[in-house]
């Protein structure tokens, strides 16, 4: 489902293969833990189970949360940062969205200029810099890791919220988007460059930058005419205040009022002309010249502006330019020109002709003065607004943010709802199909729904949270009562069914129920809670199971050591070596171990019960200050499942832990045989599900891999529930998976070390 691909994370640093060996080197990105379920290799097709790679990711997450903390030193830049106006940021966003080629610039020089424009002063300028990936990445990382400036998007459930939270939020937001995209383009160009500093902060910036560039579009529209009239009236009032100040020779105040008027109505020739007069009166002739020039550029027929320009150029010593300005003013007047314009022209002409008669020999001081003036003009030219930036000027315009993917996102939401058999389908469809049109019409929508409609959502748990939040928010009959979840791992309880996150205990245990689907981190629809609560989010209290460790420090998955029973295939101390070798080489002594016998047991899930736990001690002190709704949001529940096995008395399993269930891949080359010496270990620790509740640890621990015969109808759910109660992760073998021999070894100490194998079929 392409419109649900947001759930999986893509790679930004490609791997290079070894020249001598057929394997791929890990990259800087591979050493950063992002989110287990965002990895495309994590989930198995069997709901509630993970792949072997997924089990490794779960172990990595456990180490990140509960393992020893290590100091991670990274270099962070502290240099000056560029001053980037809004129009420059909007212009670059537009350029990045229009790029169809992976080329970085028109030339290496252009590439360096692009970097310098948005990254600020730093190590961006030297011959060949654009060809040195190591230096480029080091500079990018040190800049983007400045967390006091740039948002750590992985710490928030809403990306759009960081853009809307304050006045400057959107511009810092766009700056980070631009830098992230520029970095991504260079990672494509230099895949082998590796340098320290690639952090979770950098990775989330790369993800959000790509989403924003691909999914969101800025549009500038002219302000409404009514608004323009109101603005012009306010600007004229400021102009009148400036005129009053000019009459009283309070030139500084006059300039302030004219400037405020120009902020409201840029390029108004009258305001520019009047401010030029104020600057002229303060003997700031260069500023007067610039305003007068802008005035006549805006309205070439405004003769007073030409007069201001002629006067300013005269005082600056540009007599020829002064003559030309006065002449154009006389021509623009249409009545032969005013006396002031004519007199100005004559004065400039006389001065120019007198100047031409003198033989000028520039002294070193004069040459230095001219060079300084030329440098100033060049700087002024650089400071002048660029036409490509001015196209994105906000003056007199309104900035609108459009979604390029709203139809795709609505389609994805509805496909998710249909797959999960959402009970409010018609109501949700009616609302979702119109939500973007309502937003464009001025209706305010919740930020979580906004994120979804614009497709700006981090993968993994963030996307799983967001899609159900959007689903509830598009169901008006649920919105007010249910709202959005406070925690990522919360499930949703409705009157006739429940939905659970795939990485929570109920998602993993109930994932094998008939008719249950897995999609985007959710398992459902599952049976309803027996006694409620209903129409609310539910947080189940469990603890994670620690992965196998070596010396209580290092997580150990697999290894060369033998598992129980394997010793029998080895030569014994008092055994004849020739006889042993002959026995091992004898093909008749190798066979396929017999899997557990298929059971006719029928297991039925009768009820899902919740027990509300006391409020966490850290919240009790503030309970009096919390509302009833806030207290309910913090509530945690203990879940238990009640099963009926054949005609026996119901048996209850309380879910204390969140186990990991691993489905190994299918075998290649058919079934794998074992030596007859090993056969006993495949039979000595086999349990039927009806016997699990009474099993004592001394009966199944330290006796090789515990094999649970879950071949009966509904037996797998019982086996998974037992694992949760007893704190056991397990390997699950079903049709299409590994053979009995391989499944056993995956569960054993030389495999994943779960020491529990659930044999389904």
XYZ file of C-alpha atoms in Angstrom:
761
model
C 0.000 0.000 0.000
C 2.041 2.993 -1.236
C -0.088 5.465 0.728
C 0.854 3.655 3.974
C 4.581 3.499 3.271
C 5.104 6.174 5.911
C 5.234 3.344 8.449
C 8.641 2.158 7.231
C 11.915 4.065 7.315
C 14.063 4.310 4.207
C 17.847 4.332 4.133
C 19.723 7.576 3.553
C 23.265 6.212 3.476
C 23.734 3.396 0.995
C 26.021 0.497 1.809
C 29.104 -0.344 -0.208
C 29.995 -3.954 -0.797
C 33.399 -5.301 0.103
C 35.642 -5.905 -2.873
C 36.942 -9.168 -1.439
C 33.868 -10.544 0.310
C 30.192 -10.678 -0.512
C 28.926 -8.616 2.390
C 27.996 -5.005 3.002
C 29.797 -2.680 5.329
C 27.601 -1.012 7.995
C 27.224 2.739 7.625
C 27.020 5.580 10.143
C 23.231 5.309 9.888
C 23.287 1.630 10.894
C 24.790 2.547 14.281
C 21.905 4.883 15.208
C 18.862 3.321 16.900
C 15.722 4.966 15.553
C 12.681 2.769 16.223
C 12.477 -1.010 15.891
C 9.129 -1.228 14.127
C 10.110 1.426 11.590
C 12.670 -1.002 10.162
C 11.307 -2.889 7.105
C 12.952 -6.070 8.420
C 11.186 -6.007 11.794
C 7.738 -7.606 11.495
C 6.985 -11.093 10.285
C 3.925 -11.713 8.127
C 2.419 -13.675 11.028
C 0.617 -11.069 13.219
C 2.194 -10.494 16.605
C 5.557 -12.010 15.644
C 8.851 -10.588 14.434
C 11.678 -11.775 12.226
C 15.058 -12.859 13.544
C 16.363 -9.411 12.561
C 13.408 -7.939 14.443
C 14.419 -9.834 17.566
C 17.858 -8.278 17.272
C 16.254 -4.834 17.044
C 14.193 -5.573 20.175
C 17.396 -6.497 22.006
C 19.004 -3.268 20.808
C 16.026 -1.274 22.083
C 16.210 -3.034 25.461
C 19.873 -2.106 25.744
C 19.087 1.514 24.853
C 16.390 1.686 27.556
C 17.851 -0.468 30.316
C 21.497 -1.054 29.488
C 24.577 0.768 30.623
C 24.705 4.374 29.440
C 27.757 5.454 27.511
C 29.094 8.933 26.933
C 28.607 9.940 23.312
C 30.721 12.936 22.420
C 29.879 14.865 19.288
C 31.234 18.133 17.953
C 28.748 20.995 17.787
C 29.378 24.226 15.925
C 29.328 27.531 17.766
C 30.115 29.917 14.915
C 27.974 32.778 13.601
C 24.817 31.883 11.715
C 23.423 33.476 8.551
C 20.575 35.974 8.639
C 18.009 34.380 6.357
C 14.889 36.387 5.439
C 11.651 34.536 4.852
C 11.671 35.103 1.096
C 15.099 33.477 0.746
C 13.958 30.404 2.689
C 10.759 30.095 0.630
C 12.710 30.506 -2.590
C 15.133 27.693 -1.703
C 12.311 25.362 -0.643
C 10.717 25.947 -4.039
C 14.027 25.242 -5.816
C 14.550 21.994 -3.918
C 11.037 20.855 -4.780
C 11.595 21.503 -8.484
C 14.907 19.660 -8.678
C 14.646 16.499 -10.739
C 18.361 15.752 -10.982
C 20.771 14.628 -8.293
C 23.256 17.280 -9.421
C 24.151 19.591 -6.585
C 24.613 22.838 -8.446
C 25.321 24.375 -11.810
C 29.010 24.052 -10.977
C 31.264 23.265 -7.967
C 31.379 26.999 -7.291
C 27.587 27.207 -7.359
C 27.435 24.242 -5.007
C 29.712 25.979 -2.506
C 27.667 29.169 -2.779
C 24.477 27.206 -2.047
C 26.104 25.783 1.074
C 27.439 29.135 2.217
C 24.107 30.894 1.691
C 22.211 28.689 4.123
C 24.892 27.232 6.378
C 26.632 30.481 7.197
C 30.342 31.163 7.618
C 32.446 28.113 8.279
C 34.637 25.574 6.556
C 32.642 25.709 3.361
C 35.128 27.593 1.219
C 38.271 26.081 -0.188
C 39.376 24.575 -3.464
C 37.762 21.216 -3.983
C 35.520 21.415 -0.925
C 32.495 20.217 -2.861
C 34.407 17.016 -3.680
C 35.330 16.247 -0.062
C 32.423 14.354 1.511
C 34.163 13.981 4.876
C 34.555 17.725 5.359
C 31.048 18.406 4.094
C 29.402 15.947 6.496
C 31.489 17.084 9.435
C 30.338 20.668 8.859
C 26.710 19.654 8.354
C 26.628 17.486 11.467
C 28.208 20.127 13.702
C 25.626 22.657 12.500
C 22.493 20.491 12.619
C 23.409 19.064 16.028
C 22.913 22.529 17.540
C 19.837 21.472 19.485
C 19.306 24.907 20.945
C 18.401 26.058 17.423
C 17.013 23.043 15.597
C 14.107 20.848 16.682
C 14.634 17.257 17.804
C 11.625 15.919 15.937
C 11.934 12.419 17.372
C 10.988 13.851 20.781
C 7.560 15.086 19.676
C 4.424 13.412 18.381
C 3.655 16.333 16.051
C 6.076 17.770 13.522
C 3.703 20.521 12.387
C 3.323 21.743 15.956
C 6.974 22.794 16.027
C 6.324 24.912 12.943
C 3.266 26.687 14.374
C 4.345 27.081 18.000
C 5.720 30.651 17.758
C 6.318 33.545 15.384
C 9.805 32.475 14.340
C 8.982 28.769 14.486
C 8.123 28.438 10.813
C 11.352 30.091 9.612
C 13.669 28.038 11.823
C 11.597 25.032 10.781
C 12.144 25.744 7.077
C 15.834 26.430 7.621
C 16.199 22.981 9.197
C 14.247 21.457 6.291
C 16.605 23.080 3.775
C 19.754 21.951 5.592
C 18.392 18.422 5.959
C 17.600 18.206 2.272
C 20.990 19.640 1.266
C 22.645 17.014 3.471
C 20.565 14.199 1.945
C 21.589 15.218 -1.575
C 25.241 15.036 -0.604
C 24.829 11.695 1.152
C 23.659 10.353 -2.199
C 26.770 11.725 -3.848
C 29.295 10.514 -1.263
C 27.942 7.161 0.026
C 31.332 5.985 1.333
C 32.160 9.075 3.391
C 31.999 8.284 7.101
C 32.524 10.780 9.915
C 31.408 11.012 13.532
C 28.390 13.117 14.380
C 25.575 11.215 12.655
C 22.979 11.197 15.441
C 19.303 10.406 15.932
C 18.768 14.155 15.622
C 20.416 14.130 12.170
C 18.439 11.079 11.046
C 15.066 12.530 12.048
C 15.986 15.767 10.238
C 16.703 13.806 7.046
C 13.339 12.025 7.300
C 11.258 15.127 7.982
C 13.068 17.139 5.290
C 12.257 14.565 2.635
C 8.625 14.334 3.723
C 8.182 18.104 3.704
C 9.837 18.645 0.319
C 7.759 15.871 -1.269
C 4.408 16.447 0.422
C 3.958 20.163 1.171
C 3.751 23.222 -1.077
C 3.878 26.931 -0.212
C 1.651 29.270 -2.201
C 1.701 33.077 -2.049
C -1.593 34.812 -2.758
C -2.313 38.534 -2.897
C -4.063 39.980 0.100
C -7.757 40.723 -0.370
C -8.624 44.143 -1.803
C -10.520 45.124 1.328
C -7.437 44.385 3.366
C -5.294 46.364 0.921
C -7.582 49.388 1.296
C -7.346 49.203 5.077
C -3.578 48.884 4.815
C -3.328 51.874 2.432
C -5.381 54.014 4.806
C -3.103 53.117 7.706
C -0.026 53.838 5.580
C -1.390 57.227 4.495
C -1.980 58.117 8.141
C 1.672 57.320 8.871
C 2.715 59.404 5.862
C 0.793 62.405 7.227
C 2.591 62.015 10.545
C 5.851 62.013 8.632
C 4.853 65.149 6.771
C 4.092 66.930 10.054
C 7.480 65.912 11.448
C 9.162 67.082 8.237
C 7.545 70.511 8.567
C 8.939 70.848 12.098
C 12.366 69.655 10.865
C 12.185 66.546 13.032
C 13.734 64.538 10.230
C 14.524 61.367 12.224
C 10.888 61.020 13.316
C 9.740 61.720 9.780
C 11.958 58.897 8.509
C 10.498 56.503 11.081
C 6.925 57.272 10.005
C 7.733 56.988 6.296
C 9.515 53.689 6.929
C 6.506 52.320 8.812
C 4.293 53.383 5.917
C 6.583 51.598 3.453
C 6.423 48.439 5.556
C 2.677 48.437 4.946
C 2.785 49.517 1.300
C 6.226 48.789 -0.160
C 7.463 50.775 -3.180
C 4.886 53.550 -2.836
C 6.537 56.399 -4.814
C 5.169 59.196 -2.598
C 6.442 57.580 0.621
C 9.837 56.933 -0.982
C 10.062 60.488 -2.298
C 9.206 61.986 1.096
C 11.705 59.772 2.920
C 14.337 60.765 0.349
C 13.639 64.423 1.246
C 14.114 63.634 4.957
C 17.395 61.831 4.310
C 18.531 64.753 2.109
C 17.825 67.195 4.932
C 20.046 65.081 7.226
C 22.800 65.175 4.553
C 22.496 61.401 4.086
C 22.685 61.799 0.336
C 23.381 58.174 -0.587
C 20.254 56.994 1.250
C 18.322 59.836 -0.352
C 19.588 58.747 -3.782
C 18.530 55.106 -3.207
C 15.027 56.108 -2.098
C 14.652 58.536 -5.004
C 15.855 55.913 -7.476
C 13.350 53.390 -6.036
C 10.660 56.044 -6.339
C 11.177 56.678 -10.062
C 11.598 52.939 -10.685
C 8.147 52.439 -9.153
C 6.618 55.386 -11.059
C 8.727 56.865 -13.889
C 6.146 59.627 -14.450
C 6.506 61.029 -10.905
C 8.448 64.232 -11.619
C 9.015 65.105 -7.950
C 10.910 61.834 -7.554
C 13.225 62.778 -10.429
C 13.853 66.082 -8.720
C 14.817 64.306 -5.471
C 17.150 62.035 -7.451
C 18.756 64.975 -9.262
C 19.380 66.831 -5.980
C 20.898 63.761 -4.288
C 23.207 63.025 -7.222
C 24.288 66.659 -7.326
C 25.408 66.535 -3.694
C 27.209 63.252 -4.340
C 29.208 64.888 -7.160
C 27.500 63.002 -9.979
C 26.701 66.122 -11.993
C 26.049 64.325 -15.250
C 23.637 61.936 -13.476
C 22.011 64.927 -11.804
C 21.457 66.593 -15.192
C 19.903 63.435 -16.596
C 17.578 63.064 -13.595
C 16.368 66.682 -13.782
C 15.873 66.354 -17.533
C 13.697 63.243 -17.109
C 11.737 65.069 -14.424
C 11.045 67.969 -16.789
C 9.929 65.511 -19.498
C 7.704 63.615 -17.060
C 6.055 66.793 -15.798
C 4.143 67.266 -19.055
C 3.930 71.066 -18.545
C 7.513 71.967 -19.366
C 8.767 71.291 -15.876
C 8.554 73.227 -12.623
C 10.895 76.112 -11.842
C 12.714 73.942 -9.281
C 13.393 71.237 -11.860
C 14.610 73.766 -14.440
C 16.857 75.538 -11.955
C 18.252 72.212 -10.774
C 19.035 71.211 -14.326
C 20.856 74.493 -15.029
C 22.891 74.249 -11.812
C 23.915 70.671 -12.587
C 24.754 71.526 -16.199
C 26.915 74.504 -15.165
C 28.738 72.409 -12.565
C 29.286 69.554 -15.031
C 30.679 71.819 -17.768
C 32.975 73.537 -15.275
C 34.184 70.157 -14.060
C 34.951 68.964 -17.614
C 37.307 71.940 -18.267
C 39.630 70.908 -15.447
C 42.347 68.301 -16.130
C 41.855 65.753 -13.382
C 44.815 63.821 -12.015
C 43.719 61.503 -9.274
C 45.980 61.464 -6.256
C 46.461 58.190 -4.334
C 43.965 59.489 -1.797
C 41.387 60.114 -4.526
C 42.016 56.684 -6.047
C 41.579 55.113 -2.613
C 38.352 57.073 -2.156
C 37.035 55.900 -5.524
C 37.937 52.288 -4.746
C 36.101 52.539 -1.443
C 33.092 54.020 -3.200
C 33.096 51.215 -5.776
C 33.337 48.604 -3.010
C 30.427 50.268 -1.227
C 28.388 50.233 -4.412
C 29.163 46.555 -4.903
C 28.112 45.793 -1.333
C 24.940 47.825 -1.764
C 24.237 45.852 -4.898
C 24.703 42.586 -3.007
C 22.404 43.822 -0.274
C 19.721 44.821 -2.712
C 16.856 42.337 -2.980
C 17.484 39.661 -5.610
C 14.729 39.273 -8.197
C 14.578 35.514 -7.558
C 14.087 36.213 -3.837
C 11.589 39.020 -4.426
C 9.267 36.579 -6.150
C 8.770 35.075 -2.685
C 8.420 38.353 -0.792
C 5.568 38.294 1.707
C 4.802 41.989 1.358
C 1.188 42.419 0.346
C 0.725 38.646 0.194
C -0.558 35.829 2.336
C 1.400 32.598 2.789
C -0.679 29.463 2.351
C 0.472 25.904 3.048
C -0.988 23.280 0.715
C -0.823 19.493 0.984
C 0.300 17.724 -2.174
C -0.732 14.333 -0.805
C -4.076 14.935 0.929
C -5.968 12.628 -1.429
C -3.385 9.890 -0.984
C -3.486 10.305 2.786
C -7.281 10.121 2.923
C -7.192 7.033 0.714
C -4.591 5.431 2.998
C -6.640 6.204 6.101
C -9.773 4.657 4.605
C -7.903 1.572 3.386
C -6.518 1.126 6.884
C -10.022 1.471 8.346
C -11.457 -1.060 5.898
C -8.678 -3.582 6.555
C -9.148 -3.264 10.317
C -12.965 -3.455 9.934
C -13.544 -0.081 11.562
C -17.148 -0.077 12.851
C -17.804 3.580 11.969
C -16.777 3.297 8.314
C -19.540 5.397 6.715
C -19.267 8.191 9.258
C -15.472 8.255 8.943
C -15.553 8.280 5.142
C -17.997 11.185 5.011
C -15.814 13.293 7.278
C -12.408 12.291 5.863
C -13.321 12.995 2.234
C -14.183 16.611 3.099
C -11.584 17.368 5.768
C -9.001 18.978 3.465
C -11.601 21.089 1.677
C -12.871 22.265 5.058
C -9.320 23.147 6.098
C -8.802 25.175 2.924
C -12.103 26.894 3.651
C -10.870 28.102 7.015
C -11.975 25.346 9.380
C -9.498 24.534 12.135
C -8.591 20.861 12.523
C -6.635 19.103 15.318
C -2.860 19.076 14.871
C -2.670 15.258 14.665
C -5.139 15.216 11.785
C -3.229 18.102 10.186
C -0.012 16.052 10.335
C -1.730 13.104 8.699
C -3.364 15.098 5.890
C -0.016 16.669 5.020
C 1.863 13.362 5.260
C 4.481 14.749 7.636
C 4.849 11.908 10.118
C 7.910 10.029 11.333
C 7.849 6.279 10.590
C 7.341 3.497 13.108
C 5.579 4.219 16.384
C 4.932 7.845 15.399
C 3.044 6.830 12.259
C 1.150 4.078 14.137
C 0.043 6.629 16.723
C -0.925 9.170 14.085
C -3.042 6.934 11.850
C -5.391 5.860 14.657
C -5.499 9.414 15.998
C -6.582 10.560 12.521
C -9.117 7.737 12.346
C -10.755 8.746 15.625
C -10.622 12.458 14.744
C -12.411 11.678 11.456
C -15.172 9.922 13.411
C -17.236 12.773 14.942
C -19.206 10.490 17.277
C -15.914 9.418 18.927
C -13.823 12.579 18.706
C -15.004 14.415 21.790
C -15.201 11.385 24.061
C -12.069 9.516 22.916
C -9.794 12.211 21.476
C -6.144 11.225 21.042
C -3.946 8.903 23.076
C -1.414 10.279 25.535
C 1.057 7.414 25.091
C 2.259 5.639 21.965
C 1.571 2.145 23.339
C -2.098 2.722 24.193
C -4.740 0.438 22.675
C -8.297 1.433 21.768
C -11.348 -0.177 23.398
C -14.731 0.038 21.664
C -18.042 -1.558 22.559
C -17.791 -4.534 20.201
C -14.063 -4.789 19.459
C -10.611 -3.656 20.501
C -7.410 -2.633 18.724
C -3.941 -3.065 20.188
C -0.489 -1.891 19.258
C 1.462 -4.788 17.753
C 4.390 -4.366 20.162
C 2.251 -4.457 23.305
C 1.376 -7.657 25.141
C -2.205 -7.896 23.855
C -1.059 -7.185 20.310
C 1.472 -10.005 20.517
C -0.728 -12.534 22.294
C -3.958 -11.884 20.379
C -2.271 -11.528 16.995
C -2.854 -15.230 16.228
C -6.627 -15.087 16.692
C -8.696 -15.927 13.579
C -9.648 -12.900 11.487
C -7.173 -10.573 13.188
C -5.112 -8.359 10.864
C -1.786 -6.568 11.238
C -1.269 -3.200 9.577
C 0.857 -0.150 10.379
C 1.720 -1.285 13.897
C -1.828 -2.285 14.889
C -3.498 -5.634 15.592
C -7.257 -5.919 15.189
C -10.101 -6.201 15.344
C -9.753 -8.184 18.575
C -12.572 -9.287 20.914
C -14.013 -6.597 23.192
C -13.185 -6.267 26.861
C -15.510 -8.291 29.031
C -16.405 -5.551 31.497
C -15.012 -2.466 29.790
C -14.004 0.259 29.916
C -15.219 1.174 26.442
C -14.731 4.093 24.049
C -11.360 5.030 25.450
C -7.633 4.435 25.105
C -6.145 1.741 27.350
C -2.587 1.421 28.669
C -1.607 -2.094 29.786
C 1.026 -2.454 32.500
C 3.745 -5.027 31.758
C 7.496 -5.323 31.944
C 9.854 -6.164 29.116
C 11.713 -9.477 29.118
C 15.463 -9.083 29.301
C 17.318 -10.701 26.381
C 19.945 -13.375 27.098
C 23.192 -11.917 28.399
C 26.747 -13.020 28.792
C 28.366 -12.224 32.153
C 25.289 -10.104 32.957
C 26.665 -7.316 30.772
C 26.642 -8.114 27.085
C 23.522 -9.179 25.174
C 24.328 -12.513 23.586
C 22.374 -13.822 20.611
C 23.629 -17.130 19.255
C 27.112 -18.483 19.620
C 29.299 -21.509 19.038
C 28.551 -23.213 22.347
C 26.467 -26.406 22.487
C 22.889 -26.556 23.677
C 21.590 -29.265 25.999
C 21.747 -32.679 24.381
C 24.260 -31.714 21.726
C 27.095 -33.227 23.759
C 25.885 -36.688 22.782
C 26.968 -36.215 19.172
C 30.516 -35.531 20.260
C 33.068 -38.197 20.918
C 33.065 -39.328 24.528
C 36.274 -39.617 26.607
C 36.201 -43.430 26.642
C 34.888 -43.875 23.079
C 36.903 -45.388 20.235
C 37.522 -42.686 17.632
C 37.268 -45.034 14.642
C 33.944 -46.383 15.811
C 32.689 -42.847 16.455
C 33.734 -41.658 12.995
C 32.070 -44.647 11.377
C 28.821 -43.945 13.219
C 28.819 -40.264 12.313
C 29.442 -41.037 8.637
C 26.705 -43.656 8.505
C 23.774 -42.078 6.596
C 21.344 -44.503 8.174
C 22.092 -42.944 11.550
C 20.708 -39.557 10.430
C 16.973 -38.854 10.328
C 14.324 -36.152 10.663
C 13.147 -35.578 14.232
C 9.442 -36.225 14.661
C 7.522 -33.014 15.414
C 4.859 -32.945 18.136
C 1.767 -34.986 17.378
C -1.218 -32.963 16.190
C -3.693 -32.415 19.038
C -7.463 -32.336 18.778
C -7.749 -29.886 21.654
C -10.063 -26.886 21.209
C -9.135 -23.706 23.063
C -11.572 -20.803 23.217
C -10.852 -17.288 24.467
C -13.805 -16.560 26.728
C -12.949 -13.108 28.028
C -10.391 -10.307 28.216
C -10.405 -8.788 31.680
C -8.713 -5.652 32.951
C -7.807 -4.738 36.496
C -7.208 -1.058 37.164
C -3.958 -0.493 39.037
C -3.272 2.212 41.648
C -2.015 5.523 40.299
C 1.747 5.713 39.997
C 3.387 7.053 43.165
C 5.016 9.909 41.225
C 1.527 11.217 40.353
C -0.233 10.693 43.673
C 1.253 13.868 45.165
C -0.278 15.949 42.350
C -3.561 14.075 42.176
C -5.520 16.860 43.871
C -4.438 19.282 41.136
C -5.350 16.916 38.290
C -8.735 16.761 36.592
C -10.659 13.514 36.433
C -9.819 13.219 32.728
C -6.098 13.717 33.416
C -6.150 11.062 36.131
C -7.909 8.659 33.772
C -5.277 9.291 31.087
C -2.590 8.119 33.499
C -4.462 4.967 34.519
C -2.767 1.630 33.850
C -4.406 -1.782 33.727
C -3.341 -5.378 34.245
C -4.763 -7.679 31.569
C -5.754 -11.297 31.969
C -7.174 -13.789 29.482
C -9.659 -16.502 30.367
C -9.625 -19.651 28.214
C -11.893 -22.643 27.956
C -9.911 -25.772 26.947
C -12.237 -28.546 25.824
C -14.587 -29.327 28.716
C -12.157 -28.398 31.464
C -12.656 -25.607 33.961
C -11.724 -22.146 32.589
C -8.070 -21.242 33.052
C -6.835 -17.677 33.508
C -3.493 -16.257 32.412
C -2.398 -12.888 33.753
C -0.168 -10.982 31.345
C 2.737 -9.707 33.430
C 5.363 -9.363 30.703
C 5.618 -8.438 27.018
C 7.296 -11.393 25.323
C 8.819 -11.370 21.855
C 7.589 -14.041 19.461
C 9.964 -14.839 16.620
C 8.973 -16.625 13.418
C 12.099 -17.989 11.694
C 12.362 -18.061 7.889
C 11.659 -21.173 5.857
C 14.425 -23.704 5.303
C 16.209 -24.151 2.002
C 16.925 -27.601 0.633
C 14.146 -29.438 2.446
C 14.093 -30.840 5.973
C 17.328 -30.946 7.945
C 18.268 -34.204 9.554
C 19.967 -34.796 12.902
C 22.002 -37.671 14.234
C 20.184 -40.297 16.271
C 22.277 -39.298 19.263
C 20.485 -35.936 19.249
C 16.930 -37.239 18.887
C 16.157 -37.449 22.624
C 16.361 -33.700 23.116
C 13.509 -33.206 20.623
C 11.153 -35.320 22.751
C 12.056 -34.884 26.405
C 10.564 -31.428 27.104
C 7.302 -31.359 25.130
C 4.177 -29.844 26.703
C 0.530 -29.768 25.703
C -1.284 -26.467 26.289
C -3.755 -27.968 28.773
C -0.811 -28.833 31.054
C 0.931 -25.448 30.961
C -0.884 -23.759 33.833
C 0.225 -26.417 36.347
C 3.792 -26.672 35.024
C 6.505 -25.928 37.575
C 9.721 -24.190 36.500
C 11.754 -27.134 37.782
C 9.980 -29.319 35.235
C 10.826 -27.318 32.130
C 13.865 -25.222 33.053
C 17.397 -26.560 32.413
C 16.003 -29.393 30.344
C 16.768 -28.172 26.854
C 14.332 -26.248 24.730
C 10.765 -26.332 26.019
C 8.486 -27.350 23.146
C 4.840 -26.311 23.455
C 2.527 -28.403 21.312
C 0.100 -25.749 20.025
C -1.314 -27.763 17.135
C -4.845 -27.778 18.563
C -7.485 -25.249 17.561
C -6.806 -21.920 19.316
C -3.879 -23.454 21.242
C -1.329 -20.906 20.017
C -3.125 -18.079 21.855
C -2.914 -20.086 25.088
C 0.790 -20.738 24.520
C 1.480 -17.065 23.938
C -0.504 -16.080 27.044
C 1.484 -18.601 29.138
C 4.731 -17.040 27.848
C 3.541 -13.614 28.981
C 2.592 -14.872 32.429
C 5.858 -16.768 32.918
C 8.130 -14.139 31.333
C 9.260 -16.179 28.321
C 9.933 -15.052 24.772
C 9.528 -17.830 22.211
C 10.150 -19.001 18.684
C 6.894 -19.705 16.817
C 6.927 -22.332 14.105
C 3.976 -22.422 11.699
C 3.383 -23.633 8.155
C 5.898 -22.160 5.754
C 8.479 -21.575 8.465
C 11.588 -23.547 9.436
C 11.707 -27.309 9.812
C 11.529 -28.860 13.299
C 15.288 -29.254 13.591
C 16.053 -25.667 12.563
C 13.230 -24.177 14.649
C 14.549 -26.023 17.700
C 18.078 -24.742 17.142
C 16.858 -21.153 16.609
C 15.178 -21.314 20.036
C 18.169 -22.986 21.691
C 21.181 -21.452 23.369
C 23.180 -21.473 20.177
C 20.341 -19.595 18.466
C 18.276 -16.810 19.998
C 18.335 -18.259 23.509
C 14.573 -18.059 24.128
C 14.558 -21.787 25.077
C 10.844 -21.949 24.217
C 9.481 -23.230 20.905
C 5.760 -22.943 20.147
C 4.978 -25.604 17.541
C 1.826 -24.574 15.706
C 1.964 -26.725 12.595
